[in-house]
């Protein structure tokens, strides 16, 4: 599993803790692609500088099939550094993303369904 980002400008750093990444099958069911109960610290702005940058966070086989989206589970708390600031500001994700236990989950639909066969895939 690789993470990337396409954030708008305005922040030098946005630190989140990613716990789980699931892909959504065409049936609507979610399939776990990454799971780490301790979480992985990610500065998502480092993944968005106009170049194709990715962060490898783990390997897990996803069954062959058609997938329509992804759900990312993160700590509810995050830290943002405004452009030019050396001090981070504690923030929380929107309450609508709260799933309890200090976690938030965001679901994103793919622009078009993705078919995963054998080999690797970028979506």
PDB file of C-alpha atoms in Angstrom:
ATOM      1  CA  UNK A   1       0.000   0.000   0.000  1.00  0.00           C
ATOM      2  CA  UNK A   2       1.348   3.374  -1.038  1.00  0.00           C
ATOM      3  CA  UNK A   3      -0.078   6.752  -0.015  1.00  0.00           C
ATOM      4  CA  UNK A   4       0.079   9.961  -2.027  1.00  0.00           C
ATOM      5  CA  UNK A   5      -1.683  13.298  -1.830  1.00  0.00           C
ATOM      6  CA  UNK A   6      -2.751  16.296  -3.861  1.00  0.00           C
ATOM      7  CA  UNK A   7      -3.315  18.912  -1.132  1.00  0.00           C
ATOM      8  CA  UNK A   8      -3.835  22.566  -1.854  1.00  0.00           C
ATOM      9  CA  UNK A   9      -1.219  25.061  -0.709  1.00  0.00           C
ATOM     10  CA  UNK A  10      -1.335  26.899   2.581  1.00  0.00           C
ATOM     11  CA  UNK A  11       0.387  24.339   4.794  1.00  0.00           C
ATOM     12  CA  UNK A  12       4.012  23.310   5.142  1.00  0.00           C
ATOM     13  CA  UNK A  13       3.088  20.145   7.053  1.00  0.00           C
ATOM     14  CA  UNK A  14      -0.054  18.182   7.862  1.00  0.00           C
ATOM     15  CA  UNK A  15       0.646  15.265  10.197  1.00  0.00           C
ATOM     16  CA  UNK A  16      -1.942  12.479  10.429  1.00  0.00           C
ATOM     17  CA  UNK A  17      -1.792   8.974  11.894  1.00  0.00           C
ATOM     18  CA  UNK A  18      -3.120   6.342   9.471  1.00  0.00           C
ATOM     19  CA  UNK A  19      -4.451   3.122  10.994  1.00  0.00           C
ATOM     20  CA  UNK A  20      -6.291   1.392   8.187  1.00  0.00           C
ATOM     21  CA  UNK A  21      -6.836   1.582   4.440  1.00  0.00           C
ATOM     22  CA  UNK A  22      -9.688  -0.370   2.873  1.00  0.00           C
ATOM     23  CA  UNK A  23     -10.785  -0.605  -0.733  1.00  0.00           C
ATOM     24  CA  UNK A  24     -14.480  -0.825  -1.500  1.00  0.00           C
ATOM     25  CA  UNK A  25     -15.524  -3.691  -3.742  1.00  0.00           C
ATOM     26  CA  UNK A  26     -18.210  -3.187  -6.379  1.00  0.00           C
ATOM     27  CA  UNK A  27     -20.507  -5.167  -4.040  1.00  0.00           C
ATOM     28  CA  UNK A  28     -20.110  -2.398  -1.427  1.00  0.00           C
ATOM     29  CA  UNK A  29     -18.037  -4.559   0.934  1.00  0.00           C
ATOM     30  CA  UNK A  30     -14.709  -3.208   2.214  1.00  0.00           C
ATOM     31  CA  UNK A  31     -11.470  -5.192   1.868  1.00  0.00           C
ATOM     32  CA  UNK A  32      -8.537  -4.311   4.132  1.00  0.00           C
ATOM     33  CA  UNK A  33      -5.400  -3.311   2.222  1.00  0.00           C
ATOM     34  CA  UNK A  34      -3.473  -1.959   5.241  1.00  0.00           C
ATOM     35  CA  UNK A  35      -4.018  -2.296   8.986  1.00  0.00           C
ATOM     36  CA  UNK A  36      -1.779  -1.123  11.835  1.00  0.00           C
ATOM     37  CA  UNK A  37      -3.482  -0.641  15.238  1.00  0.00           C
ATOM     38  CA  UNK A  38      -0.546   1.555  16.375  1.00  0.00           C
ATOM     39  CA  UNK A  39      -0.844   3.708  13.263  1.00  0.00           C
ATOM     40  CA  UNK A  40       1.720   5.198  10.913  1.00  0.00           C
ATOM     41  CA  UNK A  41       2.639   8.906  11.164  1.00  0.00           C
ATOM     42  CA  UNK A  42       2.352  10.572   7.768  1.00  0.00           C
ATOM     43  CA  UNK A  43       3.123  14.144   6.724  1.00  0.00           C
ATOM     44  CA  UNK A  44       0.751  14.258   3.759  1.00  0.00           C
ATOM     45  CA  UNK A  45       2.217  17.507   2.423  1.00  0.00           C
ATOM     46  CA  UNK A  46       5.512  15.701   1.762  1.00  0.00           C
ATOM     47  CA  UNK A  47       3.567  13.620  -0.735  1.00  0.00           C
ATOM     48  CA  UNK A  48       2.416  16.633  -2.751  1.00  0.00           C
ATOM     49  CA  UNK A  49       5.080  18.769  -4.365  1.00  0.00           C
ATOM     50  CA  UNK A  50       4.169  18.460  -8.030  1.00  0.00           C
ATOM     51  CA  UNK A  51       6.284  15.326  -8.403  1.00  0.00           C
ATOM     52  CA  UNK A  52       4.896  11.831  -8.093  1.00  0.00           C
ATOM     53  CA  UNK A  53       5.739  10.967  -4.485  1.00  0.00           C
ATOM     54  CA  UNK A  54       4.485   7.949  -2.628  1.00  0.00           C
ATOM     55  CA  UNK A  55       4.932   6.543   0.864  1.00  0.00           C
ATOM     56  CA  UNK A  56       5.048   2.758   1.214  1.00  0.00           C
ATOM     57  CA  UNK A  57       3.142   1.820   4.385  1.00  0.00           C
ATOM     58  CA  UNK A  58       2.785  -1.960   4.060  1.00  0.00           C
ATOM     59  CA  UNK A  59       2.016  -4.947   1.877  1.00  0.00           C
ATOM     60  CA  UNK A  60      -1.150  -7.029   1.812  1.00  0.00           C
ATOM     61  CA  UNK A  61      -2.840  -8.934  -0.966  1.00  0.00           C
ATOM     62  CA  UNK A  62      -6.153  -7.551  -2.173  1.00  0.00           C
ATOM     63  CA  UNK A  63      -8.361 -10.109  -3.939  1.00  0.00           C
ATOM     64  CA  UNK A  64      -8.849  -9.871  -7.683  1.00  0.00           C
ATOM     65  CA  UNK A  65     -11.996  -7.878  -8.425  1.00  0.00           C
ATOM     66  CA  UNK A  66     -13.584  -4.548  -9.220  1.00  0.00           C
ATOM     67  CA  UNK A  67     -13.213  -1.711  -6.691  1.00  0.00           C
ATOM     68  CA  UNK A  68     -15.060   1.597  -6.563  1.00  0.00           C
ATOM     69  CA  UNK A  69     -13.443   3.530  -3.712  1.00  0.00           C
ATOM     70  CA  UNK A  70     -11.264   3.653  -0.634  1.00  0.00           C
ATOM     71  CA  UNK A  71     -11.815   4.280   3.084  1.00  0.00           C
ATOM     72  CA  UNK A  72      -8.964   5.619   5.232  1.00  0.00           C
ATOM     73  CA  UNK A  73      -9.121   5.377   9.030  1.00  0.00           C
ATOM     74  CA  UNK A  74      -6.959   7.881  10.939  1.00  0.00           C
ATOM     75  CA  UNK A  75      -6.603   9.375  14.395  1.00  0.00           C
ATOM     76  CA  UNK A  76      -9.232  12.069  14.888  1.00  0.00           C
ATOM     77  CA  UNK A  77      -6.426  14.438  15.951  1.00  0.00           C
ATOM     78  CA  UNK A  78      -3.971  15.888  13.451  1.00  0.00           C
ATOM     79  CA  UNK A  79      -1.330  18.615  13.510  1.00  0.00           C
ATOM     80  CA  UNK A  80      -1.064  21.318  10.854  1.00  0.00           C
ATOM     81  CA  UNK A  81       1.751  23.788  10.231  1.00  0.00           C
ATOM     82  CA  UNK A  82       0.644  26.894   8.301  1.00  0.00           C
ATOM     83  CA  UNK A  83       3.013  28.003   5.559  1.00  0.00           C
ATOM     84  CA  UNK A  84       6.072  29.616   7.146  1.00  0.00           C
ATOM     85  CA  UNK A  85       5.158  28.575  10.703  1.00  0.00           C
ATOM     86  CA  UNK A  86       7.496  26.520  12.866  1.00  0.00           C
ATOM     87  CA  UNK A  87       4.701  25.773  15.329  1.00  0.00           C
ATOM     88  CA  UNK A  88       2.056  23.151  14.699  1.00  0.00           C
ATOM     89  CA  UNK A  89      -1.592  23.672  15.530  1.00  0.00           C
ATOM     90  CA  UNK A  90      -3.593  20.803  17.012  1.00  0.00           C
ATOM     91  CA  UNK A  91      -6.740  20.156  14.977  1.00  0.00           C
ATOM     92  CA  UNK A  92      -9.386  17.480  14.644  1.00  0.00           C
ATOM     93  CA  UNK A  93     -11.123  16.064  11.613  1.00  0.00           C
ATOM     94  CA  UNK A  94     -14.703  17.117  10.971  1.00  0.00           C
ATOM     95  CA  UNK A  95     -17.070  15.450  13.486  1.00  0.00           C
ATOM     96  CA  UNK A  96     -18.996  13.864  10.605  1.00  0.00           C
ATOM     97  CA  UNK A  97     -15.959  11.575  10.067  1.00  0.00           C
ATOM     98  CA  UNK A  98     -15.805  10.429  13.726  1.00  0.00           C
ATOM     99  CA  UNK A  99     -16.236   6.659  14.130  1.00  0.00           C
ATOM    100  CA  UNK A 100     -15.487   6.560  17.870  1.00  0.00           C
ATOM    101  CA  UNK A 101     -12.453   5.472  19.846  1.00  0.00           C
ATOM    102  CA  UNK A 102     -10.462   8.542  18.787  1.00  0.00           C
ATOM    103  CA  UNK A 103     -10.679   7.575  15.102  1.00  0.00           C
ATOM    104  CA  UNK A 104     -12.042   9.236  11.990  1.00  0.00           C
ATOM    105  CA  UNK A 105     -12.724   7.569   8.629  1.00  0.00           C
ATOM    106  CA  UNK A 106     -12.941   9.249   5.237  1.00  0.00           C
ATOM    107  CA  UNK A 107     -14.360   7.452   2.203  1.00  0.00           C
ATOM    108  CA  UNK A 108     -13.523   8.472  -1.362  1.00  0.00           C
ATOM    109  CA  UNK A 109     -15.041   7.151  -4.581  1.00  0.00           C
ATOM    110  CA  UNK A 110     -12.727   6.443  -7.513  1.00  0.00           C
ATOM    111  CA  UNK A 111     -13.405   8.460 -10.676  1.00  0.00           C
ATOM    112  CA  UNK A 112     -14.051   5.131 -12.413  1.00  0.00           C
ATOM    113  CA  UNK A 113     -14.117   1.552 -11.104  1.00  0.00           C
ATOM    114  CA  UNK A 114     -10.706  -0.108 -10.894  1.00  0.00           C
ATOM    115  CA  UNK A 115     -10.194  -3.769 -11.734  1.00  0.00           C
ATOM    116  CA  UNK A 116      -7.466  -5.419  -9.692  1.00  0.00           C
ATOM    117  CA  UNK A 117      -6.020  -8.536 -11.221  1.00  0.00           C
ATOM    118  CA  UNK A 118      -2.590  -9.965 -10.636  1.00  0.00           C
ATOM    119  CA  UNK A 119       0.340  -7.572 -10.275  1.00  0.00           C
ATOM    120  CA  UNK A 120       0.354  -4.037  -8.873  1.00  0.00           C
ATOM    121  CA  UNK A 121      -2.095  -1.194  -9.450  1.00  0.00           C
ATOM    122  CA  UNK A 122      -2.119   2.549  -8.915  1.00  0.00           C
ATOM    123  CA  UNK A 123      -5.449   4.288  -8.246  1.00  0.00           C
TER     124      UNK A 123
END
